mmCIF file of C-alpha atoms in Angstrom:
data_model
loop_
_atom_site.group_PDB
_atom_site.id
_atom_site.type_symbol
_atom_site.label_atom_id
_atom_site.label_comp_id
_atom_site.label_asym_id
_atom_site.label_seq_id
_atom_site.Cartn_x
_atom_site.Cartn_y
_atom_site.Cartn_z
ATOM 1 C CA MET P 14 6.592 -9.171 48.258
ATOM 2 C CA ARG P 15 7.834 -12.172 46.327
ATOM 3 C CA LEU P 16 6.401 -12.449 42.823
ATOM 4 C CA LEU P 17 6.382 -15.126 40.142
ATOM 5 C CA LEU P 18 6.277 -13.767 36.577
ATOM 6 C CA VAL P 19 5.482 -16.278 33.827
ATOM 7 C CA GLU P 20 6.177 -14.563 30.495
ATOM 8 C CA ASP P 21 7.584 -16.188 27.363
ATOM 9 C CA GLU P 22 8.806 -12.995 25.656
ATOM 10 C CA VAL P 23 12.298 -12.525 27.058
ATOM 11 C CA ASN P 24 12.499 -8.762 26.443
ATOM 12 C CA VAL P 25 9.095 -8.149 28.008
ATOM 13 C CA ALA P 26 9.959 -10.334 31.005
ATOM 14 C CA SER P 27 13.275 -8.504 31.455
ATOM 15 C CA PHE P 28 11.549 -5.099 31.330
ATOM 16 C CA ILE P 29 8.901 -6.102 33.881
ATOM 17 C CA LYS P 30 11.384 -7.778 36.214
ATOM 18 C CA ARG P 31 13.740 -4.795 36.144
ATOM 19 C CA GLY P 32 10.917 -2.365 36.897
ATOM 20 C CA LEU P 33 9.518 -4.481 39.719
ATOM 21 C CA ASN P 34 12.977 -4.956 41.223
ATOM 22 C CA GLU P 35 13.324 -1.156 41.301
ATOM 23 C CA GLU P 36 10.019 -1.025 43.199
ATOM 24 C CA GLY P 37 11.451 -3.392 45.806
ATOM 25 C CA TYR P 38 9.829 -6.642 44.671
ATOM 26 C CA ASP P 39 11.628 -9.985 44.579
ATOM 27 C CA VAL P 40 10.784 -11.501 41.187
ATOM 28 C CA ASP P 41 11.321 -14.997 39.775
ATOM 29 C CA VAL P 42 10.805 -15.357 36.014
ATOM 30 C CA ALA P 43 9.643 -18.446 34.129
ATOM 31 C CA PHE P 44 9.492 -18.503 30.331
ATOM 32 C CA ASP P 45 6.849 -21.190 29.805
ATOM 33 C CA GLY P 46 3.918 -22.672 31.684
ATOM 34 C CA MET P 47 5.714 -25.848 32.726
ATOM 35 C CA MET P 48 8.617 -23.860 34.183
ATOM 36 C CA GLY P 49 6.134 -21.589 35.910
ATOM 37 C CA LEU P 50 4.435 -24.559 37.548
ATOM 38 C CA ARG P 51 7.791 -25.890 38.765
ATOM 39 C CA PHE P 52 8.639 -22.499 40.296
ATOM 40 C CA TYR P 53 5.218 -22.305 41.923
ATOM 41 C CA ASP P 54 5.548 -25.785 43.404
ATOM 42 C CA SER P 55 8.951 -24.955 44.886
ATOM 43 C CA LYS P 56 8.274 -21.590 46.576
ATOM 44 C CA LYS P 57 5.580 -19.478 48.208
ATOM 45 C CA TYR P 58 4.639 -16.335 46.253
ATOM 46 C CA ASP P 59 2.593 -13.330 47.284
ATOM 47 C CA VAL P 60 1.285 -12.827 43.721
ATOM 48 C CA VAL P 61 1.639 -14.828 40.495
ATOM 49 C CA ILE P 62 1.657 -12.838 37.218
ATOM 50 C CA LEU P 63 0.732 -14.871 34.148
ATOM 51 C CA ASP P 64 0.764 -14.256 30.418
ATOM 52 C CA LEU P 65 -1.899 -16.320 28.632
ATOM 53 C CA ASN P 66 -0.208 -17.370 25.371
ATOM 54 C CA LEU P 67 2.431 -19.522 27.026
ATOM 55 C CA PRO P 68 4.261 -22.558 25.623
ATOM 56 C CA LYS P 69 3.706 -26.024 27.142
ATOM 57 C CA ILE P 70 0.943 -24.953 29.550
ATOM 58 C CA ASN P 71 -1.155 -21.928 28.610
ATOM 59 C CA GLY P 72 -2.013 -19.249 31.152
ATOM 60 C CA PHE P 73 -5.659 -20.274 31.547
ATOM 61 C CA ASP P 74 -4.722 -23.855 32.448
ATOM 62 C CA LEU P 75 -1.820 -22.755 34.649
ATOM 63 C CA CYS P 76 -4.061 -20.355 36.559
ATOM 64 C CA ARG P 77 -6.612 -23.122 37.054
ATOM 65 C CA GLU P 78 -3.896 -25.507 38.261
ATOM 66 C CA ILE P 79 -2.604 -22.944 40.757
ATOM 67 C CA LYS P 80 -6.077 -22.179 42.083
ATOM 68 C CA GLU P 81 -6.918 -25.859 42.477
ATOM 69 C CA ASN P 82 -3.813 -26.175 44.633
ATOM 70 C CA ASP P 83 -4.502 -23.005 46.657
ATOM 71 C CA SER P 84 -7.711 -21.065 46.023
ATOM 72 C CA THR P 85 -6.375 -18.076 48.010
ATOM 73 C CA GLN P 86 -3.234 -17.602 45.868
ATOM 74 C CA PRO P 87 -3.541 -14.192 44.129
ATOM 75 C CA VAL P 88 -3.100 -14.428 40.349
ATOM 76 C CA LEU P 89 -2.908 -11.476 37.952
ATOM 77 C CA LEU P 90 -3.256 -12.141 34.225
ATOM 78 C CA LEU P 91 -1.071 -9.833 32.105
ATOM 79 C CA THR P 92 -1.834 -10.358 28.444
ATOM 80 C CA ALA P 93 -2.469 -8.817 25.031
ATOM 81 C CA LEU P 94 -5.785 -10.710 24.798
ATOM 82 C CA ASP P 95 -8.319 -7.945 25.355
ATOM 83 C CA SER P 96 -11.731 -9.259 24.330
ATOM 84 C CA ILE P 97 -14.501 -9.629 26.907
ATOM 85 C CA ASN P 98 -14.590 -13.360 26.107
ATOM 86 C CA ASP P 99 -10.900 -13.652 27.016
ATOM 87 C CA LYS P 100 -11.476 -11.730 30.229
ATOM 88 C CA GLU P 101 -14.468 -13.880 31.118
ATOM 89 C CA LYS P 102 -12.422 -17.015 30.476
ATOM 90 C CA GLY P 103 -9.535 -15.605 32.520
ATOM 91 C CA PHE P 104 -11.674 -14.767 35.524
ATOM 92 C CA GLY P 105 -13.450 -18.078 35.074
ATOM 93 C CA SER P 106 -10.116 -19.856 35.459
ATOM 94 C CA GLY P 107 -9.809 -18.235 38.897
ATOM 95 C CA ALA P 108 -7.776 -15.090 38.181
ATOM 96 C CA ASP P 109 -8.051 -12.260 40.696
ATOM 97 C CA ASP P 110 -7.140 -9.487 38.258
ATOM 98 C CA TYR P 111 -6.671 -8.930 34.524
ATOM 99 C CA LEU P 112 -4.421 -6.278 32.937
ATOM 100 C CA VAL P 113 -4.153 -5.814 29.178
ATOM 101 C CA LYS P 114 -0.902 -5.132 27.306
ATOM 102 C CA PRO P 115 0.316 -2.538 26.524
ATOM 103 C CA PHE P 116 -0.075 -1.201 30.047
ATOM 104 C CA GLU P 117 1.130 1.633 32.239
ATOM 105 C CA PHE P 118 3.790 0.216 34.546
ATOM 106 C CA ARG P 119 2.472 2.287 37.433
ATOM 107 C CA GLU P 120 -0.921 0.606 37.054
ATOM 108 C CA LEU P 121 0.708 -2.820 37.335
ATOM 109 C CA VAL P 122 2.394 -1.751 40.573
ATOM 110 C CA LEU P 123 -0.880 -0.360 41.960
ATOM 111 C CA ARG P 124 -2.711 -3.589 41.182
ATOM 112 C CA LEU P 125 0.023 -5.677 42.802
ATOM 113 C CA LYS P 126 -0.117 -3.529 45.926
ATOM 114 C CA ALA P 127 -3.896 -3.934 46.046
ATOM 115 C CA LEU P 128 -3.639 -7.713 45.754
ATOM 116 C CA GLY P 129 -0.957 -7.766 48.429
ATOM 117 C CA ARG P 130 -3.063 -5.701 50.826
ATOM 118 C CA ARG P 131 -6.047 -7.982 50.429
ATOM 119 C CA VAL P 132 -3.925 -10.990 51.325
ATOM 120 C CA THR P 133 -2.295 -9.469 54.404
ATOM 121 C CA SER P 134 -5.021 -7.235 55.842
ATOM 122 C CA PHE P 135 -7.535 -9.818 57.029
ATOM 123 C CA ASP P 136 -8.342 -10.038 60.742
ATOM 124 C CA GLU P 137 -5.890 -12.414 62.444
ATOM 125 C CA SER P 138 -8.076 -12.777 65.535
ATOM 126 C CA GLY P 139 -10.065 -15.635 64.042
ATOM 127 C CA ARG P 140 -13.446 -13.980 64.624
ATOM 128 C CA ASN P 141 -16.378 -15.175 62.564
ATOM 129 C CA LEU P 142 -18.746 -13.222 60.337
ATOM 130 C CA SER P 143 -22.111 -14.838 59.705
ATOM 131 C CA VAL P 144 -25.310 -14.243 57.747
ATOM 132 C CA ALA P 145 -27.875 -16.997 58.278
ATOM 133 C CA ASP P 146 -25.927 -20.257 57.802
ATOM 134 C CA LEU P 147 -23.121 -18.581 55.819
ATOM 135 C CA VAL P 148 -19.994 -18.299 57.992
ATOM 136 C CA LEU P 149 -16.669 -16.604 57.204
ATOM 137 C CA GLN P 150 -13.766 -17.334 59.560
ATOM 138 C CA THR P 151 -11.478 -14.334 59.097
ATOM 139 C CA GLY P 152 -8.409 -15.794 60.736
ATOM 140 C CA ALA P 153 -8.412 -19.058 58.818
ATOM 141 C CA ARG P 154 -9.985 -17.481 55.694
ATOM 142 C CA VAL P 155 -12.488 -20.344 55.574
ATOM 143 C CA VAL P 156 -16.040 -19.930 54.262
ATOM 144 C CA THR P 157 -18.845 -22.421 54.871
ATOM 145 C CA ARG P 158 -22.571 -22.571 54.248
ATOM 146 C CA ALA P 159 -24.677 -25.030 56.192
ATOM 147 C CA GLY P 160 -21.388 -26.534 57.356
ATOM 148 C CA LYS P 161 -20.120 -27.200 53.828
ATOM 149 C CA ARG P 162 -16.849 -25.520 52.844
ATOM 150 C CA ILE P 163 -16.876 -23.126 49.874
ATOM 151 C CA ASN P 164 -13.669 -22.567 47.924
ATOM 152 C CA LEU P 165 -13.163 -18.934 46.887
ATOM 153 C CA THR P 166 -10.458 -17.047 45.015
ATOM 154 C CA SER P 167 -8.703 -14.211 46.855
ATOM 155 C CA ARG P 168 -10.887 -11.614 45.172
ATOM 156 C CA GLU P 169 -14.103 -13.540 45.762
ATOM 157 C CA TYR P 170 -13.109 -13.858 49.416
ATOM 158 C CA ALA P 171 -12.398 -10.114 49.697
ATOM 159 C CA LEU P 172 -15.721 -9.300 48.034
ATOM 160 C CA LEU P 173 -17.664 -11.641 50.323
ATOM 161 C CA GLU P 174 -15.907 -10.298 53.413
ATOM 162 C CA TYR P 175 -16.845 -6.739 52.444
ATOM 163 C CA LEU P 176 -20.459 -7.723 51.804
ATOM 164 C CA MET P 177 -20.659 -9.566 55.139
ATOM 165 C CA LEU P 178 -19.169 -6.625 57.014
ATOM 166 C CA ASN P 179 -21.985 -4.567 55.488
ATOM 167 C CA ALA P 180 -24.719 -7.203 55.792
ATOM 168 C CA GLY P 181 -28.202 -5.714 55.503
ATOM 169 C CA LYS P 182 -26.871 -2.595 53.749
ATOM 170 C CA ILE P 183 -26.893 -1.731 50.047
ATOM 171 C CA VAL P 184 -23.362 -1.760 48.633
ATOM 172 C CA SER P 185 -22.889 0.081 45.336
ATOM 173 C CA ARG P 186 -20.522 -0.835 42.514
ATOM 174 C CA VAL P 187 -18.514 2.284 43.366
ATOM 175 C CA ASP P 188 -18.163 1.069 46.961
ATOM 176 C CA ILE P 189 -16.916 -2.324 45.778
ATOM 177 C CA ALA P 190 -14.472 -0.797 43.277
ATOM 178 C CA GLU P 191 -12.951 1.488 45.907
ATOM 179 C CA LYS P 192 -13.029 -0.803 48.941
ATOM 180 C CA VAL P 193 -12.357 -4.213 47.388
ATOM 181 C CA TRP P 194 -10.655 -3.421 44.052
ATOM 182 C CA ASP P 195 -8.830 -0.282 45.338
ATOM 183 C CA ILE P 196 -9.490 1.484 42.019
ATOM 184 C CA ARG P 197 -11.777 4.217 40.718
ATOM 185 C CA PHE P 198 -14.919 2.722 39.251
ATOM 186 C CA ASP P 199 -15.001 2.426 35.456
ATOM 187 C CA THR P 200 -18.617 2.580 34.281
ATOM 188 C CA ASN P 201 -17.663 0.790 31.061
ATOM 189 C CA THR P 202 -16.646 -2.443 32.759
ATOM 190 C CA ASN P 203 -18.877 -5.224 34.063
ATOM 191 C CA VAL P 204 -16.142 -6.982 36.043
ATOM 192 C CA ILE P 205 -17.881 -6.321 39.369
ATOM 193 C CA ASP P 206 -21.128 -7.830 38.057
ATOM 194 C CA VAL P 207 -19.139 -10.829 36.813
ATOM 195 C CA TYR P 208 -17.636 -11.401 40.256
ATOM 196 C CA ILE P 209 -20.984 -10.949 41.965
ATOM 197 C CA ASN P 210 -22.335 -13.702 39.713
ATOM 198 C CA TYR P 211 -19.350 -15.962 40.506
ATOM 199 C CA LEU P 212 -19.943 -15.408 44.216
ATOM 200 C CA ARG P 213 -23.697 -15.910 43.943
ATOM 201 C CA LYS P 214 -23.210 -19.268 42.229
ATOM 202 C CA LYS P 215 -20.893 -20.431 44.998
ATOM 203 C CA ILE P 216 -22.856 -19.328 48.043
ATOM 204 C CA ASP P 217 -26.476 -19.556 46.814
ATOM 205 C CA ALA P 218 -26.533 -22.371 44.245
ATOM 206 C CA GLY P 219 -28.811 -25.182 45.400
ATOM 207 C CA GLN P 220 -29.816 -23.302 48.560
ATOM 208 C CA PRO P 221 -33.519 -22.811 49.371
ATOM 209 C CA HIS P 222 -32.875 -19.314 50.746
ATOM 210 C CA LYS P 223 -30.818 -16.867 48.674
ATOM 211 C CA LEU P 224 -28.546 -14.457 50.536
ATOM 212 C CA LEU P 225 -26.964 -12.281 47.821
ATOM 213 C CA HIS P 226 -29.507 -9.890 46.320
ATOM 214 C CA THR P 227 -29.374 -7.323 43.524
ATOM 215 C CA VAL P 228 -31.002 -3.983 44.329
ATOM 216 C CA ILE P 229 -31.823 -2.665 40.862
ATOM 217 C CA GLY P 230 -30.191 0.656 40.098
ATOM 218 C CA MET P 231 -28.417 0.780 43.456
ATOM 219 C CA GLY P 232 -26.116 -2.187 43.987
ATOM 220 C CA TYR P 233 -26.081 -5.375 46.034
ATOM 221 C CA MET P 234 -27.054 -6.547 49.482
ATOM 222 C CA LEU P 235 -26.207 -9.607 51.534
ATOM 223 C CA LYS P 236 -29.060 -10.451 53.893
ATOM 224 C CA GLU P 237 -31.182 -13.315 55.204
#
């Protein structure tokens, strides 16, 4: 995997790069948001890792810029900002994952592997999944509803794909954590609910018939 790390603290960037190199990753390092954008524009990366308090262009704006260019580009925010408001703003800017400093290096590697798997494991055959007028083309990674294209982040896409593969069935938060997030479910986090709400706004907003339903006390279901 080729990674872009945008981190303005030189010692921290050096530590992360050295550790990721030892894990077999190819890592480019940028020390401010503007440099990070130049790197991103010049190469293709499997995952982009962003600090938030960056000079020139902050991490929120850089993440948004990257996602506007390619909504499927995986972005992991790696930051000391740990409030729920910061996390909400980070995910709202399009981030696929959020890891707070200080962190266990092994956890960073696990999250990168999970993001990488979600990008490379989709069905190349180009088959379609559909629920009512919602269509997901697995090969092209294109989602439409009533013929209108819907732009999703990598994680939103993975979540929708899982829900569509289990259409008509109740999917619990534990299922989503293990199958989509590749982590053990933490009952103290609402990140899955946040992403369900993001997805609901994109696929159901303005539609006369809602497809994504909450089953109270059990989980979620995608159905006509």
